[in-house]
GROMACS .gro file of C-alpha atoms in nm:
model
  135
    1MET     CA    1  -0.355  -0.289  -2.641
    2SER     CA    2  -0.419  -0.574  -2.399
    3GLY     CA    3  -0.594  -0.531  -2.065
    4PHE     CA    4  -0.265  -0.580  -1.881
    5GLU     CA    5  -0.088  -0.312  -2.085
    6TRP     CA    6  -0.376  -0.071  -2.036
    7GLY     CA    7  -0.378  -0.140  -1.661
    8ARG     CA    8  -0.004  -0.086  -1.634
    9ASP     CA    9  -0.019   0.237  -1.836
   10LYS     CA   10  -0.306   0.364  -1.622
   11ALA     CA   11  -0.120   0.269  -1.303
   12VAL     CA   12   0.192   0.456  -1.423
   13GLU     CA   13  -0.022   0.759  -1.505
   14LEU     CA   14  -0.192   0.756  -1.162
   15MET     CA   15   0.136   0.692  -0.977
   16ASN     CA   16   0.301   0.988  -1.150
   17ALA     CA   17   0.000   1.206  -1.078
   18ALA     CA   18   0.005   1.106  -0.711
   19LEU     CA   19   0.377   1.177  -0.678
   20LEU     CA   20   0.348   1.516  -0.847
   21GLU     CA   21   0.022   1.641  -0.693
   22GLN     CA   22   0.071   1.900  -0.421
   23ASP     CA   23  -0.290   1.931  -0.305
   24GLY     CA   24  -0.350   1.673  -0.028
   25PRO     CA   25  -0.717   1.589  -0.095
   26LYS     CA   26  -0.654   1.553  -0.470
   27GLN     CA   27  -0.351   1.335  -0.399
   28ALA     CA   28  -0.559   1.117  -0.165
   29ASP     CA   29  -0.825   1.082  -0.437
   30ILE     CA   30  -0.562   0.976  -0.692
   31LEU     CA   31  -0.425   0.725  -0.441
   32SER     CA   32  -0.775   0.581  -0.397
   33GLN     CA   33  -0.805   0.537  -0.774
   34LEU     CA   34  -0.464   0.370  -0.784
   35ARG     CA   35  -0.564   0.140  -0.496
   36GLU     CA   36  -0.877   0.034  -0.684
   37LEU     CA   37  -0.676  -0.038  -0.997
   38LEU     CA   38  -0.391  -0.226  -0.829
   39ILE     CA   39  -0.585  -0.426  -0.573
   40ASN     CA   40  -0.914  -0.503  -0.744
   41LYS     CA   41  -0.853  -0.484  -1.119
   42HIS     CA   42  -0.484  -0.565  -1.178
   43PRO     CA   43  -0.332  -0.726  -0.866
   44GLU     CA   44  -0.049  -0.865  -1.081
   45LEU     CA   45   0.092  -0.509  -1.082
   46LEU     CA   46   0.119  -0.484  -0.701
   47SER     CA   47   0.478  -0.602  -0.682
   48GLU     CA   48   0.587  -0.343  -0.937
   49PHE     CA   49   0.412  -0.045  -0.778
   50ALA     CA   50   0.431  -0.124  -0.405
   51PRO     CA   51   0.784   0.016  -0.356
   52LYS     CA   52   0.688   0.341  -0.532
   53LEU     CA   53   0.380   0.377  -0.312
   54LEU     CA   54   0.600   0.369  -0.004
   55GLU     CA   55   0.753   0.700  -0.118
   56LEU     CA   56   0.422   0.868  -0.034
   57GLN     CA   57   0.483   0.816   0.339
   58MET     CA   58   0.697   1.132   0.338
   59TYR     CA   59   0.434   1.357   0.181
   60PRO     CA   60   0.294   1.634   0.402
   61SER     CA   61  -0.076   1.560   0.351
   62GLY     CA   62  -0.240   1.367   0.635
   63ALA     CA   63  -0.512   1.245   0.398
   64THR     CA   64  -0.248   1.092   0.171
   65ARG     CA   65  -0.072   0.916   0.458
   66LYS     CA   66  -0.403   0.789   0.596
   67ASN     CA   67  -0.499   0.644   0.255
   68LEU     CA   68  -0.151   0.496   0.219
   69ALA     CA   69  -0.198   0.309   0.547
   70ALA     CA   70  -0.522   0.160   0.415
   71VAL     CA   71  -0.358   0.064   0.085
   72LEU     CA   72  -0.068  -0.105   0.265
   73GLU     CA   73  -0.313  -0.307   0.473
   74GLU     CA   74  -0.497  -0.428   0.165
   75MET     CA   75  -0.175  -0.504  -0.022
   76GLY     CA   76  -0.045  -0.700   0.276
   77ALA     CA   77  -0.363  -0.905   0.272
   78ARG     CA   78  -0.281  -1.007  -0.085
   79GLY     CA   79   0.061  -1.133   0.022
   80GLU     CA   80  -0.065  -1.489   0.066
   81SER     CA   81  -0.132  -1.524  -0.305
   82MET     CA   82   0.161  -1.309  -0.421
   83PRO     CA   83   0.502  -1.405  -0.276
   84VAL     CA   84   0.670  -1.089  -0.410
   85VAL     CA   85   0.425  -0.871  -0.216
   86GLU     CA   86   0.472  -1.091   0.090
   87GLU     CA   87   0.843  -1.002   0.081
   88LEU     CA   88   0.748  -0.633   0.108
   89VAL     CA   89   0.535  -0.677   0.421
   90PRO     CA   90   0.827  -0.582   0.653
   91ASP     CA   91   0.856  -0.252   0.462
   92PHE     CA   92   0.482  -0.199   0.499
   93LEU     CA   93   0.504  -0.262   0.874
   94ARG     CA   94   0.798  -0.021   0.912
   95CYS     CA   95   0.596   0.248   0.735
   96LEU     CA   96   0.292   0.186   0.955
   97THR     CA   97   0.511   0.193   1.266
   98ARG     CA   98   0.644   0.536   1.160
   99PHE     CA   99   0.286   0.655   1.118
  100LEU     CA  100   0.230   0.592   1.489
  101GLN     CA  101   0.441   0.906   1.550
  102ASP     CA  102   0.243   1.111   1.297
  103PRO     CA  103   0.109   1.451   1.409
  104THR     CA  104  -0.227   1.381   1.242
  105ALA     CA  105  -0.461   1.181   1.467
  106ALA     CA  106  -0.647   1.021   1.175
  107VAL     CA  107  -0.320   0.884   1.038
  108VAL     CA  108  -0.228   0.734   1.377
  109LYS     CA  109  -0.571   0.571   1.411
  110ARG     CA  110  -0.552   0.425   1.060
  111ALA     CA  111  -0.195   0.303   1.121
  112LEU     CA  112  -0.308   0.125   1.439
  113THR     CA  113  -0.594  -0.046   1.258
  114SER     CA  114  -0.390  -0.137   0.952
  115GLY     CA  115  -0.084  -0.239   1.151
  116SER     CA  116  -0.275  -0.466   1.387
  117THR     CA  117  -0.445  -0.638   1.094
  118LEU     CA  118  -0.118  -0.680   0.907
  119PHE     CA  119   0.071  -0.804   1.216
  120ARG     CA  120  -0.206  -1.057   1.288
  121ARG     CA  121  -0.193  -1.191   0.931
  122THR     CA  122   0.186  -1.203   0.935
  123PHE     CA  123   0.197  -1.395   1.264
  124SER     CA  124  -0.070  -1.632   1.135
  125ARG     CA  125   0.130  -1.702   0.818
  126ALA     CA  126   0.445  -1.758   1.019
  127ALA     CA  127   0.266  -2.001   1.251
  128LYS     CA  128   0.128  -2.197   0.956
  129LYS     CA  129   0.472  -2.226   0.795
  130GLY     CA  130   0.623  -2.364   1.112
  131GLY     CA  131   0.995  -2.398   1.156
  132GLY     CA  132   1.001  -2.211   1.483
  133PRO     CA  133   1.131  -2.343   1.815
  134ALA     CA  134   0.965  -2.649   1.961
  135VAL     CA  135   0.752  -2.569   2.263
   0.00000   0.00000   0.00000
């Protein structure tokens, strides 16, 4: 089995575990492992797993939503080198915007931090591409 196949199999295993886990802290731990795998070890899998990760925004655990905000920030940072992930940035920003209404203060704080970073990078990319109105 190649490294890519192993990474994909491991990511599928972790994603399924995260979606099925009911205990918030355990789910957050699984999400951290998945983040490490997708962002640092196998970034080529980001485009495949990013839409599935967005499903976790509806889970009741504040720890899971807080970790999801951090993962979305890091994935958005990779958008420059991965056009498919860059296309998902609007979905990431919508999720982070929803987190601003979250009842858990830690989730709101993380969403503010992650959202501001992601908005700044998005505006910077847009400015570099040009094509906007002449000023």
